[in-house]
Short mmCIF file of C-alpha atoms in Angstrom, two decimals:
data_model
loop_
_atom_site.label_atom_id
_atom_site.label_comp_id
_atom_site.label_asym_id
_atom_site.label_seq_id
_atom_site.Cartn_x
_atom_site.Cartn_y
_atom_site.Cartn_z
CA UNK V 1 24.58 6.25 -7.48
CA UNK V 2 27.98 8.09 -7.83
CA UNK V 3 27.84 9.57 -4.46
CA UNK V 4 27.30 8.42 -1.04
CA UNK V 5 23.43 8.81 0.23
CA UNK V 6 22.47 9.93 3.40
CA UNK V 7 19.00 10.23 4.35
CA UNK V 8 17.07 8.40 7.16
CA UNK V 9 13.39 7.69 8.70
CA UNK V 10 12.00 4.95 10.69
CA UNK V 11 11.58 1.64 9.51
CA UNK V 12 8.35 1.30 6.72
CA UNK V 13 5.95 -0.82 9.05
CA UNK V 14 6.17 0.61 11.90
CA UNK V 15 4.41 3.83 10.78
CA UNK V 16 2.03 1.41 10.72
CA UNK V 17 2.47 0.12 14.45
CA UNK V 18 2.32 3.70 15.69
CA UNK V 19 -0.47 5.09 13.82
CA UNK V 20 -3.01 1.82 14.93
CA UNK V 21 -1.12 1.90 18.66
CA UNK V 22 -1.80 5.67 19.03
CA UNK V 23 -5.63 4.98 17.79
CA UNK V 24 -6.55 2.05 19.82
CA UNK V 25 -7.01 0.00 16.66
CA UNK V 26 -6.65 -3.91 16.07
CA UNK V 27 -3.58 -4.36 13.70
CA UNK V 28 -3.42 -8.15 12.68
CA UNK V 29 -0.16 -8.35 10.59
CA UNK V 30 0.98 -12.04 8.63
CA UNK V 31 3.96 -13.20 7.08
CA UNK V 32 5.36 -16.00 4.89
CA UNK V 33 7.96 -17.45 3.08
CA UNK V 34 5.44 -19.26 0.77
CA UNK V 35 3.95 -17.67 -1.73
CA UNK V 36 0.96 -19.84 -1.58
CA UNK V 37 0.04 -19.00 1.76
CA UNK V 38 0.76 -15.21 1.17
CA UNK V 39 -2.15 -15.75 -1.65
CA UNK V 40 -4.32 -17.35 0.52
CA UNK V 41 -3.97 -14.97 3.53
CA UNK V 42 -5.05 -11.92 1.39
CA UNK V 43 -7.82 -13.80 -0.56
CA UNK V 44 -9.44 -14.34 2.78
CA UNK V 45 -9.82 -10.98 3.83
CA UNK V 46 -10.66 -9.88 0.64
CA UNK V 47 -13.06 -12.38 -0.41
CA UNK V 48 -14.40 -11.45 3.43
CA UNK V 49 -15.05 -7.68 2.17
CA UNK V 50 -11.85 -6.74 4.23
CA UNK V 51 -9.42 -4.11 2.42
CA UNK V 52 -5.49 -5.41 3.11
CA UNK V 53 -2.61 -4.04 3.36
CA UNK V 54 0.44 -5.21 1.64
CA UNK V 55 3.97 -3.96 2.26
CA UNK V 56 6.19 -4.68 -1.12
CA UNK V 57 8.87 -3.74 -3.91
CA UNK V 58 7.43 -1.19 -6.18
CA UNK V 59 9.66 -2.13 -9.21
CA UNK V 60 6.95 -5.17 -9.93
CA UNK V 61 3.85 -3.20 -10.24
CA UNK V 62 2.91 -2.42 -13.85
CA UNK V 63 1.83 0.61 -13.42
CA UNK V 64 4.28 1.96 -11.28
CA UNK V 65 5.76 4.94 -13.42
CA UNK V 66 9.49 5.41 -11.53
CA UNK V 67 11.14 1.88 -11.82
CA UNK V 68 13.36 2.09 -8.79
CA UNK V 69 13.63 -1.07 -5.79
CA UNK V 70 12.03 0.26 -2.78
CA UNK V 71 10.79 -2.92 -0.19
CA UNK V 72 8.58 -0.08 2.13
CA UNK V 73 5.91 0.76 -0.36
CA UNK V 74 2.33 0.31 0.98
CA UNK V 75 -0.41 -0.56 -0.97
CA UNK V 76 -4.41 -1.67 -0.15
CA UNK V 77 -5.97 -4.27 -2.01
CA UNK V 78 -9.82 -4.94 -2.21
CA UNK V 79 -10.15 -6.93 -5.24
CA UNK V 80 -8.50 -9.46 -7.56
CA UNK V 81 -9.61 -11.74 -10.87
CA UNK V 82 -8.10 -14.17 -12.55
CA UNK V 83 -5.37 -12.25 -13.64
CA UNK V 84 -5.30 -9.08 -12.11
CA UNK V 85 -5.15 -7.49 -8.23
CA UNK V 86 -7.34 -3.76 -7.58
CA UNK V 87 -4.94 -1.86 -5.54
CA UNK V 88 -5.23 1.71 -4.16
CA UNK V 89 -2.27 3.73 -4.53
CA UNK V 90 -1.08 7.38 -4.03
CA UNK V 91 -3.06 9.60 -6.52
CA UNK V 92 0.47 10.17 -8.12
CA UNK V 93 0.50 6.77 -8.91
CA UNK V 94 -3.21 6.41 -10.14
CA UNK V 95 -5.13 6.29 -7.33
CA UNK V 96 -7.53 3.32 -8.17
CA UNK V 97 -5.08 0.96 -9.97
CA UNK V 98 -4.69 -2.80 -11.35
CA UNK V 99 -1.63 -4.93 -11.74
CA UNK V 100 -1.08 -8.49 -12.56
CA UNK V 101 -1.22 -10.86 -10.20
CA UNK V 102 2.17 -12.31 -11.16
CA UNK V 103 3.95 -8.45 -10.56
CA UNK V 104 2.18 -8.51 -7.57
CA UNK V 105 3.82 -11.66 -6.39
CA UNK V 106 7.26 -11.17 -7.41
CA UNK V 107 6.73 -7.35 -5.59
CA UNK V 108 5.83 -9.37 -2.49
CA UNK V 109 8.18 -11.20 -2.26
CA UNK V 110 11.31 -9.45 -3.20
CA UNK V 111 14.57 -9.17 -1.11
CA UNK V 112 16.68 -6.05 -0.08
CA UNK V 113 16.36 -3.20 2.03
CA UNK V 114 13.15 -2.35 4.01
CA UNK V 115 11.36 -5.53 2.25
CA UNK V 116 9.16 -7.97 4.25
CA UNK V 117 8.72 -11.89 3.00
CA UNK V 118 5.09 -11.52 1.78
CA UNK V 119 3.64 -8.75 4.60
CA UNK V 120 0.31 -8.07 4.48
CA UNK V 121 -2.04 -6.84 7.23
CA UNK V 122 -5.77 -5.84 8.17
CA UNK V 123 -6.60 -3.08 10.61
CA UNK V 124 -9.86 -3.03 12.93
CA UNK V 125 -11.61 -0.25 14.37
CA UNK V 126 -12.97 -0.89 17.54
CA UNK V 127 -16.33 -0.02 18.50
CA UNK V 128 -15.21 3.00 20.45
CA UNK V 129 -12.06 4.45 18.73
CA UNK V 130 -9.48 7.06 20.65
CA UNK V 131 -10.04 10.61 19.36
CA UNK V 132 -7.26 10.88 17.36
CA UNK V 133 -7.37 14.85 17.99
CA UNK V 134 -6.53 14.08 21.30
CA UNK V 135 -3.18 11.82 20.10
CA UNK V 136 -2.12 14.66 17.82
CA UNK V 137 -0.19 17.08 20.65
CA UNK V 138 1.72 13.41 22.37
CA UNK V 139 2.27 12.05 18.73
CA UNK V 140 4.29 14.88 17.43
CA UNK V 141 6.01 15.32 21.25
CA UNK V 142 7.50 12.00 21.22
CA UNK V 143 8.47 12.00 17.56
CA UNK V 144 11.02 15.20 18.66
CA UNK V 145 11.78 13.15 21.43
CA UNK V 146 12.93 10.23 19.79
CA UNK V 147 15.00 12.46 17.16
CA UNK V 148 16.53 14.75 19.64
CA UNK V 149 17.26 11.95 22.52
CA UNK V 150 17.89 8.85 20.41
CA UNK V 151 19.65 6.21 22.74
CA UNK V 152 23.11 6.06 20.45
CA UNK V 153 24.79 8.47 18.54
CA UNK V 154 24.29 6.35 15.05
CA UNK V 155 20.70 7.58 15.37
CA UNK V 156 18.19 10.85 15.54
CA UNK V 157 19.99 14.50 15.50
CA UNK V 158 23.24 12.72 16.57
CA UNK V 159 23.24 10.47 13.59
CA UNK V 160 22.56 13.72 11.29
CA UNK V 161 26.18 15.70 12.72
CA UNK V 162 28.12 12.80 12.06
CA UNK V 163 28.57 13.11 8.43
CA UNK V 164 29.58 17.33 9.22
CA UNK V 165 32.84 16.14 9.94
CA UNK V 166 33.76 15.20 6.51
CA UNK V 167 34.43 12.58 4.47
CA UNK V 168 37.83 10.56 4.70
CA UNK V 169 39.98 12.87 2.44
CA UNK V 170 38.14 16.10 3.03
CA UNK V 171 37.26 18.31 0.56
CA UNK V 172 39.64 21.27 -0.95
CA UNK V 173 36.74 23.47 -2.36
CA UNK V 174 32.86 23.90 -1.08
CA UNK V 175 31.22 20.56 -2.61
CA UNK V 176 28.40 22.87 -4.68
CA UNK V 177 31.09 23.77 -7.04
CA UNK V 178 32.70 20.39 -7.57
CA UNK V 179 35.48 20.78 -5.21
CA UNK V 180 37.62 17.37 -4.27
CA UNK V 181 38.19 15.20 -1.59
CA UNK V 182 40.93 16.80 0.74
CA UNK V 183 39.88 18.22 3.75
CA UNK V 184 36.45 18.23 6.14
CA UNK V 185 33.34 18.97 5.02
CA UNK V 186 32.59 21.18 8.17
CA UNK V 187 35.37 23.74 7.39
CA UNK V 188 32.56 25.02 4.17
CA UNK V 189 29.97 27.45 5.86
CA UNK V 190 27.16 26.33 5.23
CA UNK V 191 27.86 23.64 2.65
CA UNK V 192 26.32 20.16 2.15
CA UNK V 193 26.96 17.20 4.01
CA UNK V 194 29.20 14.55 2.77
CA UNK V 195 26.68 12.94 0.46
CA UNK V 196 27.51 15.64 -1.95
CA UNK V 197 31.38 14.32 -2.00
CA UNK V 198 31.79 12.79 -5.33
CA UNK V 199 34.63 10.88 -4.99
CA UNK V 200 34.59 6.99 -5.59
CA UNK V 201 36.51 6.23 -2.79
CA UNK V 202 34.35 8.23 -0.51
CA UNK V 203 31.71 6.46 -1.88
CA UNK V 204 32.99 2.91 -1.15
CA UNK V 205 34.15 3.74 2.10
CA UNK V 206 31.12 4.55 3.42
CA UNK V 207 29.36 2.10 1.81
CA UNK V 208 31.94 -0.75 3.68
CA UNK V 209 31.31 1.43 6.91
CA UNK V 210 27.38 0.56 7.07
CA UNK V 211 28.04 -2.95 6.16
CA UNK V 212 30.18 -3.58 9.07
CA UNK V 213 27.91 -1.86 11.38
CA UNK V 214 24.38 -4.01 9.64
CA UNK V 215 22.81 -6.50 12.07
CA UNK V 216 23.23 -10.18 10.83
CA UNK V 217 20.53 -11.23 8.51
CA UNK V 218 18.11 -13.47 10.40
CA UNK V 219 17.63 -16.73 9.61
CA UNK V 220 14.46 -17.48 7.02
CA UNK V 221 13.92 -20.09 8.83
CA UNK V 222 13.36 -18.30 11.67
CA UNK V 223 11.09 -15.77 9.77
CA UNK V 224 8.09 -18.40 8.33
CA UNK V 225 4.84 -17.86 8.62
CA UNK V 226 5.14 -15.74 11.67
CA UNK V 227 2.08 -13.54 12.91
CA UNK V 228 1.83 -10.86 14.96
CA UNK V 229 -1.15 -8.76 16.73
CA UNK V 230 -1.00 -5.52 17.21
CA UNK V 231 -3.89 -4.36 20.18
CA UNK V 232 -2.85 -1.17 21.10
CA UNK V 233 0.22 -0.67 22.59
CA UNK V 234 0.69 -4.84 22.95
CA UNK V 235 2.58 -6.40 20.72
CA UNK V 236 3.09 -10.39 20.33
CA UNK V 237 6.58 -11.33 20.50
CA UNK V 238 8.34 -14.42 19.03
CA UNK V 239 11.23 -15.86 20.53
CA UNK V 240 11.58 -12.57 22.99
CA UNK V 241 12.15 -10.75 19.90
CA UNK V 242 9.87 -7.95 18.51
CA UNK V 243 8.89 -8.43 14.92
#
């Protein structure tokens, strides 16, 4: 992309982790280095009559229409032969849809942003579910919460003025009419943030910005074949660290 991105959201799975916490439902999650193993865990539950969810790279699936890497797509499988996987997608993808098995794997287990080695995951409804009317009001509260009162400024609302201030150089004419770097962003009523800034060194700055402020990559090793259950608002822990 020529210009720096800004854009944010929480992280793909744990949509997931709220929506079954807030419900009262059983969230069994797996994942695995091997891609044996990631086979085998989803044949299970599907030969079992179980839907599963898989978390993956998009860019594998044949029928995917926009070929762009994004790790945090969701799909549900309930089905496979010998050469194909039945997924369920968005209706702008297809809806009821098929894809080799062989995309499917390489989707799985795909590196980068917002991936997951191999995720997949069932949910269980227990035999007497929350009303999920009642989780509506508290849901919505403590999303504003966490966006208005995140605990650093990096994140939430605080996270969203940053970028006012300008890029490095500044800009020397309103960014929606191709202005230049040379002085801050914020001086433009009501102009864009910095992500409209198209100059390259903008661009690289920032870019060298968010890699010094990344976490360190965890270890693979550390990652195999880890599992974690999800039983309302309990979550298994590994190591004293949440997964």
């Amino acid at each position: 992309m020529p210009v720096p991105f800004l854009g944010g959201r929480v992280k793909p799975f744990e949509l997931t982790r709220n929506l079954t916490a807030r419900l009262g439902l059983t969230l069994v999650a797996e994942e695995t280095t091997s891609s044996r193993r990631a086979w085998e865990n989803v044949a299970a539950s599907v030969d079992a009559g179980r839907p599963v969810g898989l978390q993956l790279d998009c860019y594998h699936l044949d029928y995917f229409r926009s070929k762009v890497h994004f790790g945090g797509h969701v799909v549900a499988m309930y089905g496979y032969d010998e050469h194909e996987a039945y997924l369920v997608d968005t209706g702008r993808q297809g809806g009821a849809v098929r894809t080799s098995r062989a995309g499917l794997a390489r989707a799985r287990a795909e590196r980068g942003p917002m991936t997951a080695r191999n995720r997949s995951f069932t949910i269980t409804v227990p035999e007497r579910p929350l009303s999920w009317q009642d989780q509506i009001i508290p849901a919505v509260r403590d999303c504003a919460d966490a966006f208005l009162a995140a605990p650093i400024a990096n994140l939430g609302y605080g996270a969203s003025r940053r970028p006012a201030g300008g890029c490095p150089d500044g800009c020397s004419a309103p960014p929606s009419r191709g202005g230049t770097c040379r002085r801050p962003l914020s001086s433009w009523s009501g102009a864009a943030p910095a992500a409209a800034c198209s100059a390259p060194s903008t661009a690289r700055r920032v870019r060298l910005a968010d890699r010094r402020r990344s976490p360190p990559r965890r270890s693979p090793a550390v990652r195999r074949g880890r599992r974690t259950v999800d039983r309302g608002v309990h979550l298994d822990r590994e190591g004293g660290r949440e997964w």
